[in-house]
Coordinates of C-alpha atoms and ligand atoms in Angstrom, one line a residue:
M276 CA 35.9 -116.5 139.6
S277 CA 33.1 -117.1 137.0
K278 CA 30.0 -119.0 138.1
I279 CA 28.4 -121.3 135.6
L280 CA 25.0 -122.8 135.8
V281 CA 24.5 -126.2 134.1
V282 CA 20.9 -127.1 133.4
D283 CA 20.5 -130.7 132.2
D284 CA 18.1 -133.6 133.2
E285 CA 20.8 -136.2 132.7
L286 CA 23.0 -136.7 135.7
H287 CA 26.0 -138.0 133.8
V288 CA 26.1 -134.9 131.5
R289 CA 25.9 -132.6 134.6
K290 CA 28.7 -134.5 136.3
A291 CA 30.9 -134.5 133.2
L292 CA 30.5 -130.8 132.7
Q293 CA 31.0 -130.2 136.4
T294 CA 34.3 -132.0 136.4
L295 CA 35.6 -130.5 133.3
L296 CA 34.6 -126.9 134.1
T297 CA 35.8 -127.1 137.7
K298 CA 39.2 -128.2 136.5
E299 CA 39.2 -125.1 134.3
G300 CA 38.8 -123.0 137.5
Y301 CA 35.0 -122.2 137.2
I302 CA 32.5 -122.7 139.8
V303 CA 29.7 -124.9 138.7
Q304 CA 26.2 -125.0 140.0
E305 CA 23.7 -127.7 138.7
A306 CA 19.9 -127.8 138.1
E307 CA 18.2 -130.9 137.0
D308 CA 15.3 -129.0 135.2
A309 CA 14.3 -125.6 133.9
L310 CA 12.1 -124.9 137.0
N311 CA 14.8 -125.4 139.5
A312 CA 17.1 -123.3 137.4
M313 CA 14.6 -120.6 137.2
K314 CA 14.2 -120.6 141.0
L315 CA 18.1 -120.3 141.4
I316 CA 18.2 -117.3 139.0
E317 CA 15.2 -115.6 140.6
T318 CA 16.9 -115.9 144.0
Y319 CA 20.3 -114.8 142.9
P320 CA 19.7 -112.7 139.7
S321 CA 23.4 -111.7 139.1
L322 CA 25.1 -114.7 140.5
F323 CA 25.7 -116.5 137.2
Q324 CA 27.9 -115.3 134.3
L325 CA 27.0 -118.1 132.0
I326 CA 24.3 -120.8 131.7
L327 CA 24.8 -124.1 129.8
L328 CA 21.3 -125.4 128.9
D329 CA 20.0 -128.7 127.6
L330 CA 17.0 -128.1 125.2
N331 CA 15.5 -131.5 125.7
M332 CA 14.1 -131.8 129.1
P333 CA 10.9 -133.0 130.7
G334 CA 8.7 -130.3 132.1
M335 CA 9.4 -126.8 131.1
S336 CA 11.2 -127.0 127.8
G337 CA 14.7 -125.6 127.3
I338 CA 13.3 -123.2 124.6
E339 CA 10.7 -121.8 126.9
F340 CA 13.3 -121.4 129.6
L341 CA 15.6 -119.6 127.2
Q342 CA 13.0 -117.2 126.2
T343 CA 12.1 -116.2 129.7
I344 CA 15.6 -115.9 130.9
H345 CA 16.9 -114.1 127.9
K346 CA 14.1 -111.5 128.5
Q347 CA 14.7 -111.2 132.3
C348 CA 18.5 -111.2 132.1
P349 CA 19.6 -110.4 128.6
E350 CA 23.2 -110.0 129.8
I351 CA 23.7 -113.6 130.8
P352 CA 24.9 -115.5 127.8
I353 CA 23.2 -118.9 127.4
V354 CA 25.0 -121.7 125.5
I355 CA 22.8 -124.6 124.6
I356 CA 23.6 -128.3 124.8
T357 CA 22.1 -130.2 121.9
A358 CA 22.2 -133.4 119.9
F359 CA 22.9 -133.1 116.1
S360 CA 19.4 -134.6 115.4
T361 CA 17.7 -131.5 116.7
A362 CA 19.1 -129.0 114.2
E363 CA 15.7 -127.2 113.9
T364 CA 15.4 -126.6 117.7
T365 CA 19.0 -125.4 117.7
M366 CA 18.3 -122.8 115.0
K367 CA 15.3 -121.7 116.9
A368 CA 17.3 -121.4 120.2
M369 CA 20.0 -119.3 118.3
S370 CA 17.3 -117.0 116.9
L371 CA 16.0 -116.5 120.4
G372 CA 19.2 -115.2 121.5
A373 CA 21.3 -118.2 122.6
F374 CA 25.0 -117.3 122.5
D375 CA 26.2 -120.5 120.8
Y376 CA 25.6 -124.3 121.1
I377 CA 27.6 -127.3 122.0
A378 CA 26.8 -130.5 120.1
K379 CA 26.6 -134.0 121.8
P380 CA 28.8 -136.1 122.0
F381 CA 31.0 -133.5 123.6
N382 CA 34.3 -132.4 122.3
I383 CA 36.2 -131.2 125.3
Q384 CA 38.4 -128.7 123.6
H385 CA 35.2 -127.2 121.9
I386 CA 33.5 -126.8 125.2
K387 CA 36.4 -125.0 126.8
Q388 CA 36.6 -122.6 123.9
I389 CA 33.0 -121.8 123.8
V390 CA 32.8 -121.2 127.5
A391 CA 35.8 -118.9 127.5
K392 CA 34.4 -117.0 124.5
A393 CA 31.0 -116.5 126.1
L394 CA 32.6 -115.2 129.3
H395 CA 34.9 -113.0 127.5
M396 CA 32.0 -111.6 125.6
K397 CA 30.1 -111.0 128.8
R398 CA 33.0 -109.1 130.3
L399 CA 33.3 -107.0 127.2
T400 CA 29.6 -106.2 127.2
N401 CA 29.8 -105.1 130.9
E402 CA 32.8 -102.9 130.1
V403 CA 31.1 -101.3 127.2
K404 CA 28.0 -100.7 129.3
H405 CA 30.1 -99.1 131.9
L406 CA 31.9 -96.9 129.3
R407 CA 28.6 -95.8 127.8
K408 CA 27.2 -94.9 131.2
T409 CA 30.2 -92.8 131.8
V410 CA 29.8 -91.1 128.4
A411 CA 26.1 -90.7 129.0
S412 CA 26.8 -88.9 132.3
R413 CA 28.7 -86.2 130.3
Y414 CA 25.4 -85.1 128.7
P415 CA 23.0 -84.6 131.5
L416 CA 20.7 -81.6 130.6
N417 CA 22.1 -79.6 133.4
S418 CA 25.5 -79.4 131.6
I419 CA 23.9 -77.3 128.9
I420 CA 23.9 -73.8 129.9
G421 CA 20.8 -71.6 129.4
N422 CA 18.6 -69.7 131.9
S423 CA 16.9 -67.7 129.2
D424 CA 13.2 -68.5 128.6
Q425 CA 14.1 -69.6 125.0
M426 CA 16.6 -72.2 126.3
Q427 CA 14.3 -73.3 129.1
E428 CA 11.7 -73.9 126.5
V429 CA 14.3 -76.0 124.5
F430 CA 15.0 -78.1 127.6
K431 CA 11.4 -78.8 128.1
V432 CA 10.9 -80.2 124.5
V433 CA 14.2 -82.1 124.8
G434 CA 13.0 -83.8 128.0
K435 CA 9.8 -84.8 126.4
V436 CA 11.2 -86.0 123.1
A437 CA 14.0 -88.0 124.8
A438 CA 11.5 -90.2 126.3
S439 CA 9.2 -90.6 123.4
L440 CA 11.8 -91.8 120.8
V441 CA 10.2 -89.8 117.9
T442 CA 12.2 -88.4 115.1
V443 CA 13.5 -85.0 115.9
L444 CA 14.7 -82.0 113.7
I445 CA 17.0 -79.5 115.3
Q446 CA 17.3 -76.1 113.6
G447 CA 19.6 -73.4 114.5
E448 CA 22.4 -71.1 113.3
S449 CA 26.0 -72.4 113.2
G450 CA 27.4 -73.0 116.7
T451 CA 24.1 -72.7 118.7
G452 CA 24.6 -76.3 120.1
K453 CA 22.7 -78.5 117.7
E454 CA 25.0 -81.4 118.1
L455 CA 25.1 -81.0 121.8
I456 CA 21.4 -81.1 122.0
A457 CA 21.3 -84.2 119.7
K458 CA 23.6 -86.0 122.2
S459 CA 21.6 -85.1 125.1
I460 CA 18.4 -86.3 123.5
H461 CA 20.1 -89.6 122.9
Y462 CA 21.8 -90.0 126.2
N463 CA 18.7 -89.0 128.1
S464 CA 16.6 -91.7 126.2
S465 CA 16.1 -95.4 126.7
R466 CA 18.7 -95.8 124.0
A467 CA 21.5 -94.4 126.0
G468 CA 23.2 -97.7 126.2
F469 CA 23.4 -98.1 122.5
P470 CA 25.4 -96.2 119.8
F471 CA 25.1 -92.5 119.0
I472 CA 26.6 -92.2 115.5
T473 CA 27.0 -88.9 113.6
V474 CA 27.0 -88.5 109.8
N475 CA 27.7 -85.1 108.4
C476 CA 25.7 -85.0 105.1
G477 CA 27.5 -81.9 104.0
A478 CA 31.0 -83.3 104.4
I479 CA 30.7 -86.5 102.3
P480 CA 30.3 -86.6 98.5
E481 CA 27.0 -87.9 97.4
N482 CA 28.1 -91.2 95.9
L483 CA 30.0 -92.1 99.1
L484 CA 27.2 -90.9 101.4
E485 CA 24.8 -93.5 100.2
S486 CA 27.1 -96.4 101.0
E487 CA 28.1 -94.6 104.2
L488 CA 24.5 -94.6 105.3
F489 CA 23.1 -97.8 103.9
G490 CA 26.2 -100.0 103.6
Y491 CA 27.2 -102.1 100.6
E492 CA 27.5 -105.7 99.5
R493 CA 30.8 -107.3 98.3
G494 CA 31.2 -106.4 94.7
A495 CA 28.6 -103.6 94.6
F496 CA 31.2 -101.3 92.9
T497 CA 34.8 -101.4 92.0
G498 CA 36.8 -101.6 95.3
A499 CA 34.0 -103.1 97.3
S500 CA 36.0 -106.2 98.2
T501 CA 34.1 -107.0 101.5
R502 CA 30.5 -106.3 102.6
K503 CA 30.2 -103.3 104.9
A504 CA 27.6 -102.2 107.3
G505 CA 26.1 -98.6 106.9
K506 CA 25.9 -96.2 109.7
L507 CA 22.0 -96.7 109.9
E508 CA 22.7 -100.3 110.6
L509 CA 25.6 -99.7 113.0
A510 CA 23.3 -97.4 115.0
H511 CA 20.7 -100.1 115.6
Q512 CA 18.9 -99.7 118.8
G513 CA 20.6 -96.3 119.2
S514 CA 20.4 -93.0 117.3
L515 CA 21.8 -91.7 114.1
F516 CA 22.5 -88.0 114.0
L517 CA 22.2 -86.7 110.5
D518 CA 23.9 -83.3 110.6
E519 CA 23.4 -80.8 107.8
I520 CA 20.5 -82.6 106.5
G521 CA 19.8 -79.8 104.2
E522 CA 22.7 -80.9 102.1
L523 CA 21.3 -84.3 101.3
S524 CA 20.7 -84.7 97.5
L525 CA 17.2 -85.4 96.3
S526 CA 17.9 -89.1 95.4
L527 CA 19.2 -89.7 98.9
Q528 CA 16.2 -87.9 100.4
V529 CA 14.0 -90.5 98.7
K530 CA 16.1 -93.3 100.2
L531 CA 16.0 -91.8 103.7
L532 CA 12.3 -91.3 103.4
R533 CA 11.9 -95.0 102.6
F534 CA 13.9 -95.9 105.6
L535 CA 11.8 -93.6 107.9
Q536 CA 8.6 -95.1 106.5
E537 CA 9.6 -98.8 106.6
Q538 CA 12.4 -99.0 109.0
E539 CA 14.1 -101.1 106.5
V540 CA 17.6 -100.9 105.0
E541 CA 18.8 -102.0 101.6
R542 CA 22.7 -102.2 101.2
V543 CA 24.0 -100.8 97.9
G544 CA 24.3 -103.8 95.5
S545 CA 21.8 -105.8 97.4
S546 CA 18.3 -106.8 96.3
S547 CA 16.8 -107.5 99.7
S548 CA 16.2 -105.3 102.7
F549 CA 16.2 -105.9 106.4
K550 CA 14.6 -104.3 109.4
I551 CA 16.6 -101.9 111.6
D552 CA 15.6 -100.0 114.7
T553 CA 17.5 -96.8 114.6
R554 CA 16.2 -93.4 115.8
I555 CA 16.9 -90.4 113.5
I556 CA 17.9 -87.0 114.9
A557 CA 18.5 -84.5 112.1
A558 CA 20.0 -81.0 112.3
T559 CA 20.3 -78.1 109.9
N560 CA 21.3 -74.5 109.9
R561 CA 19.3 -74.0 106.7
N562 CA 15.6 -73.1 106.4
L563 CA 14.2 -76.4 105.4
A564 CA 10.7 -75.0 105.0
E565 CA 12.0 -72.6 102.4
M566 CA 13.9 -75.3 100.7
V567 CA 10.7 -77.2 100.4
R568 CA 9.1 -74.2 98.8
N569 CA 12.1 -73.9 96.3
G570 CA 11.8 -77.6 95.6
T571 CA 15.3 -78.5 96.8
F572 CA 14.0 -80.5 99.8
R573 CA 11.2 -83.1 99.6
E574 CA 8.1 -82.0 101.5
D575 CA 7.1 -85.6 102.6
L576 CA 10.6 -86.1 104.1
Y577 CA 10.4 -82.7 105.8
Y578 CA 7.3 -83.7 107.6
R579 CA 8.6 -87.2 108.5
L580 CA 11.7 -85.6 110.0
N581 CA 9.9 -82.7 111.6
V582 CA 7.7 -84.7 113.9
V583 CA 9.1 -82.6 116.7
M584 CA 11.2 -79.4 115.9
V585 CA 13.7 -78.1 118.4
G586 CA 14.5 -74.5 117.4
L587 CA 17.8 -73.3 119.0
P588 CA 17.9 -69.5 119.5
S589 CA 20.9 -67.6 118.4
L590 CA 23.2 -66.3 121.2
R591 CA 22.5 -62.5 120.4
G592 CA 18.9 -63.4 120.9
R593 CA 19.5 -64.5 124.5
K594 CA 22.3 -62.4 125.7
G595 CA 21.2 -63.0 129.2
D596 CA 22.8 -66.4 128.9
I597 CA 26.3 -65.0 128.1
P598 CA 27.6 -64.5 131.6
D599 CA 26.7 -68.1 132.7
L600 CA 28.2 -69.5 129.5
V601 CA 31.4 -67.4 130.1
Q602 CA 31.6 -68.8 133.7
F603 CA 31.1 -72.3 132.4
F604 CA 33.9 -72.0 129.8
L605 CA 36.2 -70.2 132.2
A606 CA 35.9 -73.2 134.6
R607 CA 36.4 -75.7 131.8
Y608 CA 39.6 -74.1 130.4
A609 CA 41.1 -73.0 133.8
K610 CA 42.6 -76.4 134.4
E611 CA 44.1 -76.5 131.0
T612 CA 46.0 -73.3 131.6
G613 CA 47.2 -74.6 134.9
N614 CA 44.7 -72.8 137.2
D615 CA 42.2 -73.8 139.7
F616 CA 39.8 -71.2 138.7
S617 CA 39.7 -68.3 136.2
Y618 CA 38.1 -64.9 136.5
I619 CA 37.0 -62.2 134.1
S620 CA 36.8 -58.4 134.8
P621 CA 33.4 -56.7 134.6
E622 CA 34.7 -54.5 131.7
A623 CA 35.7 -57.5 129.7
M624 CA 32.4 -59.3 130.4
D625 CA 30.5 -56.2 129.2
K626 CA 32.3 -56.4 125.9
L627 CA 31.3 -60.0 125.6
I628 CA 27.7 -59.1 126.3
Q629 CA 27.7 -56.3 123.8
Y630 CA 29.0 -58.4 121.0
D631 CA 26.5 -60.1 118.7
W632 CA 28.3 -63.5 118.2
P633 CA 27.6 -64.6 114.7
G634 CA 29.3 -67.8 115.5
N635 CA 27.1 -68.2 118.5
V636 CA 28.2 -70.4 121.5
R637 CA 31.0 -72.0 119.6
Q638 CA 32.7 -68.6 118.9
L639 CA 32.2 -67.5 122.5
Q640 CA 33.9 -70.7 123.7
N641 CA 36.7 -70.2 121.4
V642 CA 37.1 -66.6 122.5
I643 CA 37.3 -67.6 126.1
H644 CA 39.8 -70.3 125.4
R645 CA 42.0 -68.0 123.4
S646 CA 41.8 -65.1 125.9
L647 CA 42.8 -67.3 128.8
V648 CA 45.9 -68.2 126.8
M649 CA 46.5 -64.6 126.0
A650 CA 46.0 -63.6 129.6
S651 CA 48.7 -66.1 130.6
G652 CA 47.3 -65.8 134.1
N653 CA 43.8 -66.5 135.2
I654 CA 42.2 -63.1 134.9
I655 CA 40.8 -62.0 131.6
L656 CA 41.0 -58.3 131.1
P657 CA 39.6 -56.3 128.1
E658 CA 42.9 -56.2 126.4
H659 CA 43.1 -60.0 126.3
L660 CA 40.0 -60.2 124.2
P661 CA 40.2 -60.2 120.4
E662 CA 38.6 -57.4 118.4
L663 CA 34.9 -57.8 118.9
S664 CA 33.1 -55.3 116.8
N665 CA 29.6 -55.7 115.6
S666 CA 29.9 -53.4 112.7
Q667 CA 32.7 -55.4 111.0
T668 CA 31.2 -58.9 111.5
A669 CA 27.9 -57.1 110.6
T670 CA 24.9 -59.3 111.0
S671 CA 25.7 -61.7 108.3
D672 CA 25.0 -65.4 108.4
R673 CA 27.0 -67.9 106.4
K674 CA 25.1 -67.2 103.2
G675 CA 25.8 -63.6 103.4
L676 CA 22.4 -62.4 104.0
F677 CA 21.9 -59.9 106.7
V678 CA 19.2 -58.6 108.9
L679 CA 18.9 -54.9 109.6
R680 CA 18.9 -54.6 113.3
E681 CA 19.1 -50.8 113.5
K682 CA 16.0 -49.6 115.3
F683 CA 14.4 -46.6 113.7
D684 CA 12.3 -44.5 116.0
S685 CA 10.0 -41.8 114.6
G686 CA 11.1 -39.3 112.1
F687 CA 13.0 -41.4 109.6
T688 CA 12.7 -41.4 105.9
M689 CA 13.1 -44.0 103.2
R690 CA 16.4 -42.4 102.4
D691 CA 17.6 -43.0 105.9
V692 CA 16.6 -46.6 105.8
L693 CA 18.3 -47.2 102.4
R694 CA 21.4 -45.5 103.6
K695 CA 21.6 -47.9 106.5
V696 CA 21.1 -50.8 104.3
E697 CA 23.8 -49.7 101.9
I698 CA 26.3 -49.2 104.8
E699 CA 25.5 -52.6 106.4
T700 CA 25.9 -54.3 103.0
M701 CA 29.2 -52.6 102.1
R702 CA 30.6 -53.3 105.5
W703 CA 29.6 -56.9 105.1
A704 CA 31.1 -57.2 101.7
L705 CA 34.3 -55.7 102.9
H706 CA 34.4 -58.1 105.8
R707 CA 33.8 -61.0 103.6
T708 CA 36.7 -59.9 101.3
S709 CA 39.1 -59.0 104.1
G710 CA 38.9 -55.3 103.1
N711 CA 39.6 -55.9 99.4
K712 CA 37.6 -53.0 97.9
A713 CA 37.8 -54.3 94.3
Q714 CA 36.4 -57.7 95.2
A715 CA 33.9 -56.2 97.5
A716 CA 32.6 -54.0 94.7
R717 CA 32.4 -56.9 92.3
M718 CA 30.5 -59.0 94.9
L719 CA 27.9 -56.3 95.0
E720 CA 28.0 -55.7 91.3
M721 CA 29.1 -52.1 91.6
S722 CA 31.9 -50.3 89.9
R723 CA 35.0 -50.0 92.0
K724 CA 34.8 -46.3 91.6
A725 CA 31.2 -46.1 92.8
F726 CA 32.2 -48.3 95.7
V727 CA 35.0 -46.1 96.8
Y728 CA 33.0 -43.0 96.4
K729 CA 30.3 -44.4 98.7
C730 CA 32.7 -45.6 101.2
R731 CA 33.9 -42.0 101.5
E732 CA 30.5 -40.6 101.6
Y733 CA 29.4 -42.9 104.3
Q734 CA 32.7 -42.7 106.1
I735 CA 33.1 -46.5 106.0
E736 CA 36.5 -47.2 107.4
I737 CA 38.6 -49.8 105.6
T738 CA 40.5 -51.2 108.4
E739 CA 41.7 -54.4 107.0
Q740 CA 44.4 -54.8 104.4
G741 CA 44.0 -55.3 100.7
E742 CA 43.1 -53.5 97.5
Ligands
ATP74 N1 24.1 -74.2 125.9 C1 25.4 -74.6 125.8 N2 26.0 -74.9 126.9 C2 27.3 -75.3 127.0 N3 28.0 -75.5 125.9 C3 27.5 -75.3 124.7 C4 26.1 -74.8 124.6 N4 25.7 -74.7 123.3 C5 26.9 -75.0 122.6 N5 27.9 -75.4 123.5 C6 29.2 -75.8 123.0 O1 29.5 -75.0 121.8 C7 30.2 -75.8 120.9 C8 29.3 -75.8 119.6 O2 28.1 -76.6 119.8 P1 27.6 -77.6 118.8 O3 28.8 -78.3 118.0 O4 26.6 -78.5 119.3 O5 26.9 -76.6 117.7 P2 26.3 -76.8 116.3 O6 25.0 -76.1 116.3 O7 26.3 -78.2 116.0 O8 27.3 -76.1 115.4 P3 27.7 -76.2 113.7 O9 26.3 -75.7 113.1 O10 28.8 -75.3 113.6 O11 28.0 -77.6 113.6 C9 30.4 -77.1 121.4 O12 31.6 -77.2 122.0 C10 29.3 -77.3 122.5 O13 29.7 -78.1 123.6
MG75 MG1 27.2 -79.2 114.4

């Protein structure tokens, strides 16, 4: 049963509200002035679900009381009781966080509605808080696997930045856990109870992205029949995760920079701006510093975003983490395949450790998932694994560049090195074109004849279909 505190200096008002609300099934407690009310709340901080407050009282004013209580217990809605003549104070009380107001003389129906609405809101807020806590508990730092020095270093930085609320830039190859780290920064910060919203800058066309981020006014463009809040605004007091920030156009870079400087948002089609308190966490798998050098990313924005940089290592650069990750994913997917636990043979584990994982943790996760299904039991043997060959996937990243990882000891010549480069490049091109020699040759601007000749010379096997 909800408990309501009525604070009013006039006895007949208190009695009238008491009778009405008790009839509605609420428990009502009275206080004749702000000081007494304050004492009650301090003694029983979570007793009341709602406060009805007269603004005009001798001693401590209703406004003063409202300010103090709203700060101490922001979760208790406060409805003010006010005369029409004091519109200005009413406005002030509303701006200080009052939930709503009831005007004197009372309209019984109106009182019932407002009280019910305020209590409903309070319940909803509690539920949302509870839900957010549950979600937050899914992202404790210890659910991110990584015992390697590189990952331990990442966790240290994440722990520090989570508390400090600065803008963070997360850089790492595809599938290294950028979004996971962004979430853990948010959910380990004081903003955990507020929204975490993601916008993928690479997935939304530029003209839509602007209104997606900043919102728009009614009539801003054809089809804008109502006003819409942008994601920056929706993430107020929380965090906005800007994924693939390297894809942001130069004109939107200017707008984002302005937001980071002023913390102000201007909706599309509006001429005024308003303040917003949203933390930005950005991520990219591109080399932003290089984009700055090429003139495709603004230097000033780069420095604004890059207050703290979290660099996520590739999985092949921290192979020691592979066994832990495998165990983690085995446990996660065991239940799904109807087992209490799953197991992997040492031979299969060896294969996983030897592989270079161009798709990083995401790829490893998918392989474990798929292999458990293939195993149709709970033991993964080498034959349940997909083909994992480093030579075919080469060392290419998404853009098709590659790093020559072959180690040359003493006694090699320029010819040896170039030969290796050629082999890697051709294998990569064949992989990209699913073994289609003609296409691979075109990609490398070679004649098909020369390509086939070199394939033979280097004994490059064309295992995949295509011509
Ligand atoms: N260290 C880790 N421990 C446990 N799970 C991880 C770890 N790193 C990544 N994952 C899991 O791998 C998957 C990919 O991670 P995430 O989506 O965060 O990567 P990403 O860097 O954002 O990838 P992309 O660039 O493709 O968007 C997710 O399911 C995530 O939960
Ligand atoms: Mg991602």
